[in-house]
mmCIF file of C-alpha atoms in Angstrom:
data_model
loop_
_atom_site.group_PDB
_atom_site.id
_atom_site.type_symbol
_atom_site.label_atom_id
_atom_site.label_comp_id
_atom_site.label_asym_id
_atom_site.label_seq_id
_atom_site.Cartn_x
_atom_site.Cartn_y
_atom_site.Cartn_z
ATOM 1 C CA UNK C 1 109.237 52.590 77.861
ATOM 2 C CA UNK C 2 109.512 55.163 80.689
ATOM 3 C CA UNK C 3 109.018 53.870 84.187
ATOM 4 C CA UNK C 4 105.890 54.537 86.136
ATOM 5 C CA UNK C 5 107.764 56.790 88.581
ATOM 6 C CA UNK C 6 109.180 58.959 85.823
ATOM 7 C CA UNK C 7 105.745 59.327 84.274
ATOM 8 C CA UNK C 8 104.256 60.489 87.541
ATOM 9 C CA UNK C 9 107.095 62.884 88.357
ATOM 10 C CA UNK C 10 106.233 66.562 87.985
ATOM 11 C CA UNK C 11 108.512 69.536 88.447
ATOM 12 C CA UNK C 12 108.030 71.766 91.451
ATOM 13 C CA UNK C 13 107.947 75.511 91.568
ATOM 14 C CA UNK C 14 109.342 77.273 88.535
ATOM 15 C CA UNK C 15 112.840 78.693 88.882
ATOM 16 C CA UNK C 16 113.469 82.419 88.901
ATOM 17 C CA UNK C 17 112.643 85.430 90.985
ATOM 18 C CA UNK C 18 108.888 85.276 90.545
ATOM 19 C CA UNK C 19 107.354 85.141 94.022
ATOM 20 C CA UNK C 20 104.648 82.529 94.391
ATOM 21 C CA UNK C 21 105.145 81.123 90.867
ATOM 22 C CA UNK C 22 103.886 77.567 90.405
ATOM 23 C CA UNK C 23 103.857 75.084 87.597
ATOM 24 C CA UNK C 24 100.999 75.827 85.163
ATOM 25 C CA UNK C 25 100.424 72.052 84.920
ATOM 26 C CA UNK C 26 99.402 72.151 88.592
ATOM 27 C CA UNK C 27 96.777 74.945 88.740
ATOM 28 C CA UNK C 28 95.108 73.593 91.871
ATOM 29 C CA UNK C 29 98.298 73.693 93.937
ATOM 30 C CA UNK C 30 99.086 76.691 96.015
ATOM 31 C CA UNK C 31 102.426 78.261 96.821
ATOM 32 C CA UNK C 32 104.576 77.167 99.741
ATOM 33 C CA UNK C 33 105.274 78.973 102.974
ATOM 34 C CA UNK C 34 106.660 82.520 103.356
ATOM 35 C CA UNK C 35 107.280 84.429 101.170
ATOM 36 C CA UNK C 36 105.289 82.259 98.804
ATOM 37 C CA UNK C 37 102.552 81.226 101.174
ATOM 38 C CA UNK C 38 99.072 81.268 99.689
ATOM 39 C CA UNK C 39 95.752 80.010 101.029
ATOM 40 C CA UNK C 40 95.103 76.329 100.365
ATOM 41 C CA UNK C 41 92.299 75.610 97.898
ATOM 42 C CA UNK C 42 90.150 72.523 98.207
ATOM 43 C CA UNK C 43 89.692 70.466 95.032
ATOM 44 C CA UNK C 44 85.915 70.308 95.490
ATOM 45 C CA UNK C 45 85.562 74.084 95.614
ATOM 46 C CA UNK C 46 85.169 76.325 92.539
ATOM 47 C CA UNK C 47 88.602 77.501 91.396
ATOM 48 C CA UNK C 48 89.498 80.756 89.580
ATOM 49 C CA UNK C 49 88.876 78.832 86.328
ATOM 50 C CA UNK C 50 91.407 77.207 84.038
ATOM 51 C CA UNK C 51 92.144 80.442 82.205
ATOM 52 C CA UNK C 52 94.325 82.325 84.699
ATOM 53 C CA UNK C 53 97.261 79.877 84.836
ATOM 54 C CA UNK C 54 98.087 80.461 81.151
ATOM 55 C CA UNK C 55 97.348 84.169 80.726
ATOM 56 C CA UNK C 56 100.130 86.718 80.340
ATOM 57 C CA UNK C 57 97.753 89.538 79.351
ATOM 58 C CA UNK C 58 94.430 90.215 81.072
ATOM 59 C CA UNK C 59 92.244 92.916 79.538
ATOM 60 C CA UNK C 60 89.590 94.589 81.680
ATOM 61 C CA UNK C 61 86.941 96.651 79.943
ATOM 62 C CA UNK C 62 84.466 98.689 81.963
ATOM 63 C CA UNK C 63 80.999 98.749 80.469
ATOM 64 C CA UNK C 64 79.357 102.089 79.710
ATOM 65 C CA UNK C 65 76.412 102.790 82.001
ATOM 66 C CA UNK C 66 73.925 104.752 79.885
ATOM 67 C CA UNK C 67 71.542 105.272 82.812
ATOM 68 C CA UNK C 68 74.271 106.921 84.844
ATOM 69 C CA UNK C 69 75.205 109.155 81.914
ATOM 70 C CA UNK C 70 71.612 110.251 81.365
ATOM 71 C CA UNK C 71 70.668 110.792 85.019
ATOM 72 C CA UNK C 72 74.073 111.982 86.172
ATOM 73 C CA UNK C 73 74.119 109.451 89.018
ATOM 74 C CA UNK C 74 76.700 106.867 90.016
ATOM 75 C CA UNK C 75 75.664 103.327 89.096
ATOM 76 C CA UNK C 76 77.255 99.993 89.920
ATOM 77 C CA UNK C 77 80.363 99.277 87.893
ATOM 78 C CA UNK C 78 80.457 96.313 85.535
ATOM 79 C CA UNK C 79 83.561 94.922 83.870
ATOM 80 C CA UNK C 80 84.332 92.409 81.164
ATOM 81 C CA UNK C 81 87.570 90.490 81.710
ATOM 82 C CA UNK C 82 89.120 89.196 78.487
ATOM 83 C CA UNK C 83 92.178 87.353 77.259
ATOM 84 C CA UNK C 84 94.689 88.702 74.727
ATOM 85 C CA UNK C 85 92.400 87.638 71.860
ATOM 86 C CA UNK C 86 89.534 89.755 73.189
ATOM 87 C CA UNK C 87 87.509 86.728 74.293
ATOM 88 C CA UNK C 88 85.527 87.231 77.483
ATOM 89 C CA UNK C 89 86.525 84.834 80.235
ATOM 90 C CA UNK C 90 85.007 86.562 83.286
ATOM 91 C CA UNK C 91 82.404 89.156 84.138
ATOM 92 C CA UNK C 92 82.608 91.356 87.255
ATOM 93 C CA UNK C 93 79.700 93.186 88.877
ATOM 94 C CA UNK C 94 79.875 95.667 91.737
ATOM 95 C CA UNK C 95 77.491 95.235 94.660
ATOM 96 C CA UNK C 96 77.033 98.422 96.679
ATOM 97 C CA UNK C 97 74.344 100.606 98.225
ATOM 98 C CA UNK C 98 73.009 103.486 96.131
ATOM 99 C CA UNK C 99 73.528 105.884 99.043
ATOM 100 C CA UNK C 100 77.196 104.913 99.317
ATOM 101 C CA UNK C 101 77.776 105.277 95.579
ATOM 102 C CA UNK C 102 76.406 108.803 95.455
ATOM 103 C CA UNK C 103 77.564 110.084 98.858
ATOM 104 C CA UNK C 104 80.866 108.299 99.430
ATOM 105 C CA UNK C 105 81.538 108.229 95.688
ATOM 106 C CA UNK C 106 84.936 106.701 94.863
ATOM 107 C CA UNK C 107 85.634 105.836 98.519
ATOM 108 C CA UNK C 108 82.530 103.669 98.813
ATOM 109 C CA UNK C 109 82.521 100.223 100.319
ATOM 110 C CA UNK C 110 81.571 97.536 97.842
ATOM 111 C CA UNK C 111 81.925 93.923 96.801
ATOM 112 C CA UNK C 112 82.907 92.869 93.298
ATOM 113 C CA UNK C 113 81.788 89.394 92.281
ATOM 114 C CA UNK C 114 83.659 87.810 89.388
ATOM 115 C CA UNK C 115 81.928 85.000 87.532
ATOM 116 C CA UNK C 116 83.005 82.801 84.652
ATOM 117 C CA UNK C 117 81.030 82.352 81.441
ATOM 118 C CA UNK C 118 78.840 79.706 83.071
ATOM 119 C CA UNK C 119 77.764 82.193 85.769
ATOM 120 C CA UNK C 120 79.746 80.512 88.555
ATOM 121 C CA UNK C 121 81.386 82.922 90.991
ATOM 122 C CA UNK C 122 85.133 82.224 91.113
ATOM 123 C CA UNK C 123 86.620 85.347 92.731
ATOM 124 C CA UNK C 124 85.228 87.795 95.299
ATOM 125 C CA UNK C 125 86.792 91.197 95.963
ATOM 126 C CA UNK C 126 85.756 93.038 99.141
ATOM 127 C CA UNK C 127 86.501 96.732 99.560
ATOM 128 C CA UNK C 128 85.755 98.400 102.925
ATOM 129 C CA UNK C 129 85.201 102.128 103.392
ATOM 130 C CA UNK C 130 88.612 103.690 103.947
ATOM 131 C CA UNK C 131 90.573 106.917 103.479
ATOM 132 C CA UNK C 132 92.415 107.960 100.351
ATOM 133 C CA UNK C 133 94.740 110.858 101.031
ATOM 134 C CA UNK C 134 98.495 111.405 101.086
ATOM 135 C CA UNK C 135 97.899 113.595 104.168
ATOM 136 C CA UNK C 136 96.366 110.706 106.112
ATOM 137 C CA UNK C 137 98.886 107.859 106.559
ATOM 138 C CA UNK C 138 96.526 105.610 108.507
ATOM 139 C CA UNK C 139 93.464 103.618 107.468
ATOM 140 C CA UNK C 140 94.388 103.692 103.777
ATOM 141 C CA UNK C 141 92.771 101.678 101.009
ATOM 142 C CA UNK C 142 92.686 97.883 101.204
ATOM 143 C CA UNK C 143 91.081 95.042 99.270
ATOM 144 C CA UNK C 144 90.422 91.481 100.354
ATOM 145 C CA UNK C 145 90.701 88.812 97.660
ATOM 146 C CA UNK C 146 88.826 85.509 97.948
ATOM 147 C CA UNK C 147 89.448 82.740 95.419
ATOM 148 C CA UNK C 148 87.350 80.685 95.595
ATOM 149 C CA UNK C 149 84.691 82.765 97.373
ATOM 150 C CA UNK C 150 84.958 82.265 101.108
ATOM 151 C CA UNK C 151 88.685 81.485 101.036
ATOM 152 C CA UNK C 152 90.942 84.505 101.567
ATOM 153 C CA UNK C 153 94.061 84.243 99.413
ATOM 154 C CA UNK C 154 95.429 87.760 99.652
ATOM 155 C CA UNK C 155 95.087 91.496 100.060
ATOM 156 C CA UNK C 156 95.938 94.640 98.149
ATOM 157 C CA UNK C 157 97.020 97.350 100.606
ATOM 158 C CA UNK C 158 97.851 100.982 99.924
ATOM 159 C CA UNK C 159 101.111 102.235 101.416
ATOM 160 C CA UNK C 160 101.579 105.853 102.425
ATOM 161 C CA UNK C 161 103.785 107.917 100.130
ATOM 162 C CA UNK C 162 103.584 111.703 99.597
ATOM 163 C CA UNK C 163 104.604 111.542 95.930
ATOM 164 C CA UNK C 164 103.691 108.238 94.286
ATOM 165 C CA UNK C 165 100.825 105.748 94.528
ATOM 166 C CA UNK C 166 102.247 102.659 96.208
ATOM 167 C CA UNK C 167 100.577 99.372 97.045
ATOM 168 C CA UNK C 168 101.559 95.892 98.168
ATOM 169 C CA UNK C 169 100.076 92.565 97.231
ATOM 170 C CA UNK C 170 99.954 90.389 100.331
ATOM 171 C CA UNK C 171 99.192 86.754 101.017
ATOM 172 C CA UNK C 172 96.488 85.505 103.359
ATOM 173 C CA UNK C 173 98.725 86.228 106.366
ATOM 174 C CA UNK C 174 99.266 89.809 105.194
ATOM 175 C CA UNK C 175 102.889 89.178 104.316
ATOM 176 C CA UNK C 176 104.164 91.281 101.403
ATOM 177 C CA UNK C 177 104.603 89.318 98.166
ATOM 178 C CA UNK C 178 104.795 92.020 95.480
ATOM 179 C CA UNK C 179 104.809 95.806 95.248
ATOM 180 C CA UNK C 180 102.957 98.076 92.836
ATOM 181 C CA UNK C 181 104.321 101.555 92.129
ATOM 182 C CA UNK C 182 102.386 104.089 90.103
ATOM 183 C CA UNK C 183 103.447 107.332 88.422
ATOM 184 C CA UNK C 184 103.526 110.684 90.199
ATOM 185 C CA UNK C 185 100.701 111.901 87.932
ATOM 186 C CA UNK C 186 97.847 109.526 87.117
ATOM 187 C CA UNK C 187 95.874 111.914 84.941
ATOM 188 C CA UNK C 188 96.962 110.134 81.753
ATOM 189 C CA UNK C 189 96.932 113.165 79.476
ATOM 190 C CA UNK C 190 96.437 111.591 76.050
ATOM 191 C CA UNK C 191 98.425 108.492 76.963
ATOM 192 C CA UNK C 192 98.494 105.293 78.978
ATOM 193 C CA UNK C 193 99.106 105.233 82.732
ATOM 194 C CA UNK C 194 101.356 102.405 83.925
ATOM 195 C CA UNK C 195 101.596 100.927 87.416
ATOM 196 C CA UNK C 196 104.729 98.793 87.659
ATOM 197 C CA UNK C 197 104.549 95.462 89.476
ATOM 198 C CA UNK C 198 107.835 94.786 91.261
ATOM 199 C CA UNK C 199 109.429 92.332 93.639
ATOM 200 C CA UNK C 200 109.343 93.286 97.303
ATOM 201 C CA UNK C 201 112.859 94.702 97.181
ATOM 202 C CA UNK C 202 111.882 96.681 94.041
ATOM 203 C CA UNK C 203 114.913 95.361 92.166
ATOM 204 C CA UNK C 204 112.950 93.597 89.427
ATOM 205 C CA UNK C 205 109.907 94.603 87.402
ATOM 206 C CA UNK C 206 107.822 91.519 86.665
ATOM 207 C CA UNK C 207 104.803 93.155 85.059
ATOM 208 C CA UNK C 208 102.560 96.173 84.925
ATOM 209 C CA UNK C 209 98.947 97.280 85.201
ATOM 210 C CA UNK C 210 98.097 99.817 82.507
ATOM 211 C CA UNK C 211 95.154 102.151 82.162
ATOM 212 C CA UNK C 212 94.783 102.525 78.414
ATOM 213 C CA UNK C 213 93.910 105.909 77.010
ATOM 214 C CA UNK C 214 90.690 105.242 75.106
ATOM 215 C CA UNK C 215 90.281 108.520 73.272
ATOM 216 C CA UNK C 216 89.292 112.079 74.083
ATOM 217 C CA UNK C 217 85.516 111.644 73.743
ATOM 218 C CA UNK C 218 85.365 108.430 75.782
ATOM 219 C CA UNK C 219 87.579 109.747 78.583
ATOM 220 C CA UNK C 220 85.741 113.064 78.883
ATOM 221 C CA UNK C 221 82.128 111.985 78.593
ATOM 222 C CA UNK C 222 82.066 108.488 80.098
ATOM 223 C CA UNK C 223 83.456 106.570 83.057
ATOM 224 C CA UNK C 224 84.261 103.528 80.896
ATOM 225 C CA UNK C 225 87.931 102.637 81.255
ATOM 226 C CA UNK C 226 90.134 99.985 79.704
ATOM 227 C CA UNK C 227 92.949 98.281 81.574
ATOM 228 C CA UNK C 228 95.609 95.731 80.746
ATOM 229 C CA UNK C 229 97.438 93.501 83.212
ATOM 230 C CA UNK C 230 100.790 92.280 81.858
ATOM 231 C CA UNK C 231 102.251 89.441 83.935
ATOM 232 C CA UNK C 232 104.338 86.285 83.388
ATOM 233 C CA UNK C 233 102.094 83.451 82.269
ATOM 234 C CA UNK C 234 103.439 81.188 85.041
ATOM 235 C CA UNK C 235 102.748 83.610 87.877
ATOM 236 C CA UNK C 236 100.657 82.110 90.659
ATOM 237 C CA UNK C 237 96.929 82.357 89.937
ATOM 238 C CA UNK C 238 96.184 83.908 93.342
ATOM 239 C CA UNK C 239 98.584 86.753 92.541
ATOM 240 C CA UNK C 240 96.864 87.249 89.193
ATOM 241 C CA UNK C 241 93.518 87.366 91.000
ATOM 242 C CA UNK C 242 94.946 89.989 93.373
ATOM 243 C CA UNK C 243 96.122 92.064 90.400
ATOM 244 C CA UNK C 244 92.625 91.995 88.958
ATOM 245 C CA UNK C 245 91.392 93.324 92.287
ATOM 246 C CA UNK C 246 94.133 95.976 92.261
ATOM 247 C CA UNK C 247 92.971 97.040 88.824
ATOM 248 C CA UNK C 248 89.455 97.624 90.160
ATOM 249 C CA UNK C 249 90.892 99.610 93.078
ATOM 250 C CA UNK C 250 92.914 101.844 90.741
ATOM 251 C CA UNK C 251 89.802 102.495 88.675
ATOM 252 C CA UNK C 252 87.915 103.658 91.768
ATOM 253 C CA UNK C 253 90.768 105.730 93.154
ATOM 254 C CA UNK C 254 92.192 107.420 90.073
ATOM 255 C CA UNK C 255 89.898 107.065 87.032
ATOM 256 C CA UNK C 256 86.295 106.926 88.232
ATOM 257 C CA UNK C 257 85.480 110.505 87.281
ATOM 258 C CA UNK C 258 84.804 111.175 83.618
ATOM 259 C CA UNK C 259 87.435 113.916 83.435
ATOM 260 C CA UNK C 260 90.169 111.691 84.846
ATOM 261 C CA UNK C 261 91.632 111.030 81.447
ATOM 262 C CA UNK C 262 92.657 114.631 80.885
#
C-alpha cells in the first residue's frame, strides 16, 4: 500500500516551454512569479468553471442580431462559447451604451460578461475607448481580463506595427507572457484568418486564434462570426481566459462590419 505522503504528492508545473502552464489537476492554483505570475484566486470566489483547464479547442460563435439587420443599427454583441463537441459552456453578452455603439462603432468602450450555464458570471472583459490605427502608436487597444470578476488576472494589449496586427497577453502586473501575431491582411477572402499565439521571444508557436470563413452569404449580409481558439489543454486557465478576450477584441477590430469577410 502506498504511503500517505506519496498519495498526497502532486506534481508541480508542467514541463516545457508553455508560459504559465499548470497542472490540470490543480485548476484553482495560479502560476508562480515572473514570467508566470498570475493573480491569486480565492477558493470561495467563482472560478472560470471546470471546463477551461481541459479544453484544447474553444469555439466562439457570434449570434445573429435580427433587429440590427432589419433596422441597420449596431446592437450589443452576444456570443456562445462552446467546446470541441459543440456543447455550450459559456455565454457572453456585451454591455455598452447605444450612443457609443452607433457613434464610436468598433472603437466603442464596452464590458463583456461571460457566464456559465447556471448564469453565474465567471469572467469579465473590460474594453476602454482607445485608438486603432497604425499611424497612431500611442493609446492603442487594450483589454482588462478579470477571472473571477473583480480580480484582474491579465491584459491584452495592442503593440504598434505598420504591417501586421500584433498583441501581447500580459499578467496582472502587465508583464508580457505571450504574443499574438496576425496576418498582414485580415480580410479573409474566402478563407480562414489565423492569429498565431507565440512565446514572448516568438521562437515557438503554441496555438492560434482563427476566424473561420462562414460562407459568402453569412459574411456579406450579417455580422455573425465564428472563431476557434487552439491551445494546449494544459495551458493556464487565466491565459485561456485572456485569449477569449483577445478573440472578442479581434472581432471588434477586424470583423465587425458585414463586408469584412470579403
